[in-house]
Every structure is written in structure tokens, then in C-alpha cells.
Amino acid sequence: QVQFVESGGGLVQPGGSLRLSCAASGRIFRLYAMGWYRQAPGKQRDLVARIASGGSTNYADSVKGRFTISRDNAKNTVYMQMNSLKPEDTAVYYCNTDRVLFTWGQGTQVTVSS
């Protein structure tokens, strides 16, 4: 079993930036492709960024060019740098493997508002 602890969310004005972190337990973290997901109120949870175990990345069209996912396997941590934030990025952000193999963490709230 792998557990996730997300952090780094907060309230930011449109155009601002945040860096999210996801600390994972377990030595096998490095074997998995990881993803950042988000869920806005009343909407389903969607994958917005993915990073393979080897480091290749994919992004949803809505965040492409603004968000950057990265990982540090030595620290069992995956990050997401979010720039040029928009009000529609407001959501609770979660991490998990790209196939959602493990229990969700508590997530971290991101609110983009003036």
C-alpha cells in the first residue's frame, strides 16, 4: 500500500503561481507513473498531469503550457508547478498513480480568486 500527503495549496489571485507537493510512502514509488488530479465542486475528479517513472510528461489541454509536473524519486515526492492560474483552476488537487491504484489522500485546496 502507498499513501499520499498533498500540500502547497492556498488562495491566490488570477495570474499567480503555486507549487504543490505530494509525499508518498513506500519504496516502490519510483516504479509508478504518477498523476495530479483535481476535483471542483459538483464535478468529477479529472487527471490534469501525468509523469511516467522515467520522467516523460503529459498534460490536459486546459493546463498545458501553464502547469509543470515533476518528481524526485529519492524523496518519494511528486510536484506540480502551477503558473498563470485562472479562476477555473479552483479545485481540490490530489495525487495518485495514473491508474489510481491506491487510496486517495486528503488533497490540497487551490482557490484562484481576486
Tab-separated table of N, CA and C in Angstrom:
chain	number	residue	atom	x	y	z
A	1	GLN	N	0.855	-1.199	0.000
A	1	GLN	CA	0.000	0.000	0.000
A	1	GLN	C	0.884	1.239	0.000
A	2	VAL	N	0.443	2.247	-0.743
A	2	VAL	CA	1.126	3.540	-0.794
A	2	VAL	C	0.139	4.595	-0.318
A	3	GLN	N	0.605	5.503	0.499
A	3	GLN	CA	-0.227	6.596	0.988
A	3	GLN	C	0.337	7.925	0.490
A	4	PHE	N	-0.569	8.886	0.285
A	4	PHE	CA	-0.182	10.180	-0.272
A	4	PHE	C	-0.576	11.312	0.669
A	5	VAL	N	0.310	12.313	0.781
A	5	VAL	CA	0.011	13.527	1.535
A	5	VAL	C	0.301	14.720	0.641
A	6	GLU	N	-0.773	15.417	0.255
A	6	GLU	CA	-0.654	16.575	-0.621
A	6	GLU	C	-0.550	17.854	0.203
A	7	SER	N	0.194	18.825	-0.317
A	7	SER	CA	0.340	20.113	0.351
A	7	SER	C	0.667	21.189	-0.668
A	8	GLY	N	0.612	22.436	-0.228
A	8	GLY	CA	1.025	23.550	-1.067
A	8	GLY	C	-0.097	24.381	-1.643
A	9	GLY	N	-1.333	23.982	-1.403
A	9	GLY	CA	-2.456	24.758	-1.912
A	9	GLY	C	-2.641	26.054	-1.150
A	10	GLY	N	-3.611	26.845	-1.600
A	10	GLY	CA	-3.896	28.103	-0.932
A	10	GLY	C	-4.756	28.992	-1.788
A	11	LEU	N	-4.888	30.232	-1.338
A	11	LEU	CA	-5.648	31.249	-2.058
A	11	LEU	C	-4.666	32.116	-2.842
A	12	VAL	N	-4.922	32.280	-4.124
A	12	VAL	CA	-4.028	33.058	-4.969
A	12	VAL	C	-4.863	33.866	-5.957
A	13	GLN	N	-4.360	35.021	-6.354
A	13	GLN	CA	-5.068	35.851	-7.323
A	13	GLN	C	-4.877	35.301	-8.734
A	14	PRO	N	-5.790	35.592	-9.623
A	14	PRO	CA	-5.604	35.189	-11.023
A	14	PRO	C	-4.262	35.678	-11.550
A	15	GLY	N	-3.589	34.796	-12.289
A	15	GLY	CA	-2.258	35.104	-12.787
A	15	GLY	C	-1.136	34.697	-11.856
A	16	GLY	N	-1.481	34.295	-10.652
A	16	GLY	CA	-0.477	33.908	-9.669
A	16	GLY	C	0.016	32.486	-9.853
A	17	SER	N	0.874	32.066	-8.918
A	17	SER	CA	1.511	30.747	-9.009
A	17	SER	C	1.445	30.029	-7.670
A	18	LEU	N	1.439	28.715	-7.760
A	18	LEU	CA	1.544	27.846	-6.591
A	18	LEU	C	2.368	26.623	-6.972
A	19	ARG	N	2.994	26.028	-5.981
A	19	ARG	CA	3.700	24.762	-6.190
A	19	ARG	C	3.135	23.728	-5.228
A	20	LEU	N	2.559	22.690	-5.792
A	20	LEU	CA	2.003	21.600	-4.994
A	20	LEU	C	3.040	20.498	-4.814
A	21	SER	N	2.954	19.839	-3.665
A	21	SER	CA	3.816	18.690	-3.378
A	21	SER	C	2.962	17.510	-2.960
A	22	CYS	N	3.426	16.328	-3.296
A	22	CYS	CA	2.755	15.102	-2.885
A	22	CYS	C	3.823	14.142	-2.384
A	23	ALA	N	3.802	13.882	-1.095
A	23	ALA	CA	4.745	12.940	-0.489
A	23	ALA	C	4.093	11.572	-0.438
A	24	ALA	N	4.798	10.588	-0.942
A	24	ALA	CA	4.279	9.218	-0.984
A	24	ALA	C	5.093	8.306	-0.088
A	25	SER	N	4.389	7.415	0.587
A	25	SER	CA	5.082	6.409	1.382
A	25	SER	C	5.423	5.229	0.493
A	26	GLY	N	6.342	4.402	0.931
A	26	GLY	CA	6.613	3.180	0.187
A	26	GLY	C	7.808	3.281	-0.735
A	27	ARG	N	8.615	2.232	-0.731
A	27	ARG	CA	9.841	2.218	-1.522
A	27	ARG	C	9.584	2.017	-3.003
A	28	ILE	N	8.379	1.572	-3.351
A	28	ILE	CA	8.105	1.250	-4.742
A	28	ILE	C	7.577	2.448	-5.521
A	29	PHE	N	7.547	3.611	-4.894
A	29	PHE	CA	7.043	4.826	-5.544
A	29	PHE	C	7.652	5.020	-6.913
A	30	ARG	N	8.959	4.802	-7.009
A	30	ARG	CA	9.678	5.112	-8.243
A	30	ARG	C	9.216	4.251	-9.428
A	31	LEU	N	8.512	3.169	-9.157
A	31	LEU	CA	8.092	2.268	-10.222
A	31	LEU	C	6.826	2.727	-10.937
A	32	TYR	N	6.114	3.676	-10.337
A	32	TYR	CA	4.804	4.044	-10.844
A	32	TYR	C	4.804	5.340	-11.633
A	33	ALA	N	4.001	5.373	-12.675
A	33	ALA	CA	3.639	6.652	-13.278
A	33	ALA	C	2.673	7.338	-12.320
A	34	MET	N	2.868	8.625	-12.117
A	34	MET	CA	2.076	9.383	-11.153
A	34	MET	C	1.254	10.463	-11.844
A	35	GLY	N	0.181	10.851	-11.199
A	35	GLY	CA	-0.665	11.883	-11.761
A	35	GLY	C	-1.142	12.866	-10.710
A	36	TRP	N	-1.391	14.073	-11.158
A	36	TRP	CA	-2.118	15.061	-10.360
A	36	TRP	C	-3.542	15.131	-10.922
A	37	TYR	N	-4.486	15.093	-10.010
A	37	TYR	CA	-5.893	15.142	-10.348
A	37	TYR	C	-6.509	16.358	-9.652
A	38	ARG	N	-7.663	16.792	-10.150
A	38	ARG	CA	-8.378	17.852	-9.456
A	38	ARG	C	-9.877	17.625	-9.533
A	39	GLN	N	-10.544	18.114	-8.509
A	39	GLN	CA	-11.994	17.990	-8.450
A	39	GLN	C	-12.583	19.299	-7.968
A	40	ALA	N	-13.354	19.919	-8.846
A	40	ALA	CA	-14.067	21.138	-8.499
A	40	ALA	C	-15.429	20.763	-7.927
A	41	PRO	N	-16.054	21.659	-7.158
A	41	PRO	CA	-17.359	21.339	-6.568
A	41	PRO	C	-18.378	20.932	-7.622
A	42	GLY	N	-19.041	19.799	-7.388
A	42	GLY	CA	-20.064	19.336	-8.300
A	42	GLY	C	-19.564	18.697	-9.572
A	43	LYS	N	-18.254	18.517	-9.677
A	43	LYS	CA	-17.685	17.941	-10.893
A	43	LYS	C	-16.905	16.671	-10.570
A	44	GLN	N	-16.604	15.906	-11.581
A	44	GLN	CA	-15.846	14.684	-11.373
A	44	GLN	C	-14.369	15.005	-11.199
A	45	ARG	N	-13.640	14.034	-10.663
A	45	ARG	CA	-12.209	14.184	-10.473
A	45	ARG	C	-11.505	13.827	-11.784
A	46	ASP	N	-10.681	14.746	-12.261
A	46	ASP	CA	-10.023	14.579	-13.555
A	46	ASP	C	-8.504	14.587	-13.406
A	47	LEU	N	-7.849	13.832	-14.261
A	47	LEU	CA	-6.395	13.841	-14.355
A	47	LEU	C	-5.967	15.071	-15.139
A	48	VAL	N	-5.055	15.865	-14.572
A	48	VAL	CA	-4.601	17.068	-15.281
A	48	VAL	C	-3.141	16.970	-15.715
A	49	ALA	N	-2.358	16.127	-15.046
A	49	ALA	CA	-0.947	15.989	-15.418
A	49	ALA	C	-0.464	14.607	-15.009
A	50	ARG	N	0.415	14.056	-15.826
A	50	ARG	CA	0.935	12.715	-15.595
A	50	ARG	C	2.430	12.718	-15.836
A	51	ILE	N	3.157	11.959	-15.017
A	51	ILE	CA	4.590	11.794	-15.228
A	51	ILE	C	4.926	10.322	-15.097
A	52	ALA	N	5.585	9.790	-16.107
A	52	ALA	CA	5.979	8.393	-16.107
A	52	ALA	C	7.148	8.161	-15.149
A	53	SER	N	7.409	6.912	-14.844
A	53	SER	CA	8.525	6.601	-13.953
A	53	SER	C	9.850	7.098	-14.527
A	54	GLY	N	9.932	7.158	-15.849
A	54	GLY	CA	11.150	7.652	-16.496
A	54	GLY	C	11.193	9.150	-16.697
A	55	GLY	N	10.081	9.839	-16.385
A	55	GLY	CA	10.085	11.285	-16.435
A	55	GLY	C	9.317	11.938	-17.572
A	56	SER	N	8.820	11.167	-18.533
A	56	SER	CA	8.044	11.805	-19.605
A	56	SER	C	6.716	12.285	-19.035
A	57	THR	N	6.198	13.358	-19.617
A	57	THR	CA	5.022	14.021	-19.056
A	57	THR	C	3.907	14.198	-20.083
A	58	ASN	N	2.686	14.284	-19.575
A	58	ASN	CA	1.507	14.572	-20.388
A	58	ASN	C	0.612	15.510	-19.586
A	59	TYR	N	-0.135	16.361	-20.311
A	59	TYR	CA	-0.993	17.333	-19.650
A	59	TYR	C	-2.359	17.402	-20.331
A	60	ALA	N	-3.355	17.708	-19.515
A	60	ALA	CA	-4.657	18.030	-20.077
A	60	ALA	C	-4.542	19.347	-20.836
A	61	ASP	N	-5.350	19.495	-21.870
A	61	ASP	CA	-5.285	20.716	-22.676
A	61	ASP	C	-5.528	21.962	-21.839
A	62	SER	N	-6.351	21.845	-20.815
A	62	SER	CA	-6.716	23.008	-20.013
A	62	SER	C	-5.551	23.571	-19.209
A	63	VAL	N	-4.500	22.790	-18.987
A	63	VAL	CA	-3.373	23.259	-18.175
A	63	VAL	C	-2.060	23.276	-18.942
A	64	LYS	N	-2.080	22.800	-20.170
A	64	LYS	CA	-0.854	22.706	-20.958
A	64	LYS	C	-0.227	24.089	-21.134
A	65	GLY	N	1.068	24.152	-20.886
A	65	GLY	CA	1.789	25.409	-21.001
A	65	GLY	C	1.779	26.250	-19.738
A	66	ARG	N	0.952	25.870	-18.772
A	66	ARG	CA	0.871	26.621	-17.505
A	66	ARG	C	1.334	25.790	-16.309
A	67	PHE	N	1.079	24.486	-16.334
A	67	PHE	CA	1.435	23.595	-15.228
A	67	PHE	C	2.610	22.717	-15.648
A	68	THR	N	3.463	22.400	-14.672
A	68	THR	CA	4.590	21.510	-14.915
A	68	THR	C	4.673	20.479	-13.801
A	69	ILE	N	4.599	19.225	-14.165
A	69	ILE	CA	4.719	18.137	-13.189
A	69	ILE	C	6.156	17.641	-13.174
A	70	SER	N	6.633	17.290	-12.000
A	70	SER	CA	7.980	16.740	-11.855
A	70	SER	C	7.988	15.764	-10.688
A	71	ARG	N	9.063	15.018	-10.569
A	71	ARG	CA	9.161	14.045	-9.478
A	71	ARG	C	10.595	13.941	-8.998
A	72	ASP	N	10.728	13.588	-7.727
A	72	ASP	CA	12.022	13.313	-7.126
A	72	ASP	C	11.905	11.940	-6.482
A	73	ASN	N	12.389	10.921	-7.169
A	73	ASN	CA	12.221	9.558	-6.675
A	73	ASN	C	12.993	9.321	-5.379
A	74	ALA	N	14.096	10.038	-5.178
A	74	ALA	CA	14.865	9.878	-3.950
A	74	ALA	C	14.073	10.360	-2.737
A	75	LYS	N	13.183	11.312	-2.970
A	75	LYS	CA	12.365	11.856	-1.889
A	75	LYS	C	10.933	11.318	-1.901
A	76	ASN	N	10.649	10.404	-2.816
A	76	ASN	CA	9.284	9.862	-2.926
A	76	ASN	C	8.250	10.985	-3.049
A	77	THR	N	8.550	11.978	-3.857
A	77	THR	CA	7.691	13.158	-3.949
A	77	THR	C	7.448	13.531	-5.400
A	78	VAL	N	6.217	13.915	-5.677
A	78	VAL	CA	5.861	14.461	-6.989
A	78	VAL	C	5.372	15.891	-6.778
A	79	TYR	N	5.721	16.765	-7.699
A	79	TYR	CA	5.414	18.192	-7.592
A	79	TYR	C	4.571	18.641	-8.781
A	80	MET	N	3.919	19.760	-8.613
A	80	MET	CA	3.299	20.427	-9.756
A	80	MET	C	3.416	21.930	-9.571
A	81	GLN	N	4.166	22.535	-10.467
A	81	GLN	CA	4.278	23.989	-10.514
A	81	GLN	C	3.124	24.516	-11.355
A	82	MET	N	2.346	25.415	-10.778
A	82	MET	CA	1.175	25.963	-11.456
A	82	MET	C	1.369	27.460	-11.630
A	83	ASN	N	1.442	27.901	-12.862
A	83	ASN	CA	1.614	29.317	-13.190
A	83	ASN	C	0.394	29.835	-13.934
A	84	SER	N	0.296	31.148	-14.009
A	84	SER	CA	-0.808	31.797	-14.742
A	84	SER	C	-2.161	31.206	-14.338
A	85	LEU	N	-2.369	31.089	-13.046
A	85	LEU	CA	-3.579	30.442	-12.543
A	85	LEU	C	-4.822	31.236	-12.914
A	86	LYS	N	-5.898	30.494	-13.161
A	86	LYS	CA	-7.182	31.064	-13.554
A	86	LYS	C	-8.244	30.660	-12.539
A	87	PRO	N	-9.321	31.403	-12.452
A	87	PRO	CA	-10.403	31.021	-11.520
A	87	PRO	C	-10.912	29.595	-11.773
A	88	GLU	N	-10.899	29.159	-13.006
A	88	GLU	CA	-11.368	27.806	-13.310
A	88	GLU	C	-10.411	26.713	-12.850
A	89	ASP	N	-9.243	27.085	-12.349
A	89	ASP	CA	-8.325	26.102	-11.746
A	89	ASP	C	-8.693	25.807	-10.300
A	90	THR	N	-9.646	26.538	-9.758
A	90	THR	CA	-10.080	26.312	-8.388
A	90	THR	C	-10.622	24.902	-8.222
A	91	ALA	N	-10.044	24.165	-7.277
A	91	ALA	CA	-10.414	22.762	-7.074
A	91	ALA	C	-9.605	22.214	-5.906
A	92	VAL	N	-9.967	21.020	-5.470
A	92	VAL	CA	-9.105	20.250	-4.581
A	92	VAL	C	-8.209	19.388	-5.455
A	93	TYR	N	-6.923	19.445	-5.199
A	93	TYR	CA	-5.938	18.724	-6.003
A	93	TYR	C	-5.427	17.508	-5.227
A	94	TYR	N	-5.354	16.394	-5.950
A	94	TYR	CA	-4.925	15.125	-5.385
A	94	TYR	C	-3.834	14.513	-6.260
A	95	CYS	N	-3.037	13.641	-5.658
A	95	CYS	CA	-2.120	12.836	-6.457
A	95	CYS	C	-2.445	11.362	-6.244
A	96	ASN	N	-2.057	10.575	-7.214
A	96	ASN	CA	-2.213	9.126	-7.156
A	96	ASN	C	-1.420	8.559	-8.329
A	97	THR	N	-1.337	7.267	-8.442
A	97	THR	CA	-0.751	6.686	-9.638
A	97	THR	C	-1.667	6.999	-10.822
A	98	ASP	N	-1.172	6.870	-12.017
A	98	ASP	CA	-2.001	7.234	-13.173
A	98	ASP	C	-3.138	6.247	-13.380
A	99	ARG	N	-3.102	5.103	-12.711
A	99	ARG	CA	-4.204	4.142	-12.789
A	99	ARG	C	-5.004	4.105	-11.494
A	100	VAL	N	-4.765	5.063	-10.611
A	100	VAL	CA	-5.494	5.179	-9.338
A	100	VAL	C	-5.479	3.838	-8.600
A	101	LEU	N	-4.277	3.396	-8.273
A	101	LEU	CA	-4.127	2.087	-7.643
A	101	LEU	C	-4.309	2.115	-6.129
A	102	PHE	N	-4.225	3.320	-5.549
A	102	PHE	CA	-4.198	3.408	-4.089
A	102	PHE	C	-5.242	4.381	-3.577
A	103	THR	N	-5.448	4.333	-2.259
A	103	THR	CA	-6.433	5.202	-1.624
A	103	THR	C	-6.044	6.665	-1.788
A	104	TRP	N	-7.037	7.506	-2.018
A	104	TRP	CA	-6.792	8.936	-2.151
A	104	TRP	C	-6.342	9.533	-0.826
A	105	GLY	N	-5.474	10.546	-0.911
A	105	GLY	CA	-5.122	11.341	0.243
A	105	GLY	C	-6.194	12.380	0.504
A	106	GLN	N	-5.885	13.328	1.373
A	106	GLN	CA	-6.889	14.349	1.750
A	106	GLN	C	-6.973	15.471	0.728
A	107	GLY	N	-5.994	15.551	-0.151
A	107	GLY	CA	-5.968	16.604	-1.155
A	107	GLY	C	-5.540	17.939	-0.577
A	108	THR	N	-5.346	18.907	-1.468
A	108	THR	CA	-4.995	20.264	-1.061
A	108	THR	C	-5.842	21.244	-1.868
A	109	GLN	N	-6.461	22.193	-1.177
A	109	GLN	CA	-7.395	23.128	-1.812
A	109	GLN	C	-6.626	24.246	-2.509
A	110	VAL	N	-6.962	24.485	-3.765
A	110	VAL	CA	-6.445	25.620	-4.520
A	110	VAL	C	-7.628	26.510	-4.877
A	111	THR	N	-7.542	27.765	-4.471
A	111	THR	CA	-8.593	28.733	-4.779
A	111	THR	C	-7.970	29.913	-5.505
A	112	VAL	N	-8.475	30.176	-6.703
A	112	VAL	CA	-7.979	31.287	-7.510
A	112	VAL	C	-9.085	32.328	-7.583
A	113	SER	N	-8.844	33.446	-6.930
A	113	SER	CA	-9.880	34.464	-6.838
A	113	SER	C	-9.257	35.810	-6.512
A	114	SER	N	-9.881	36.860	-7.038
A	114	SER	CA	-9.424	38.206	-6.708
A	114	SER	C	-10.212	38.756	-5.523
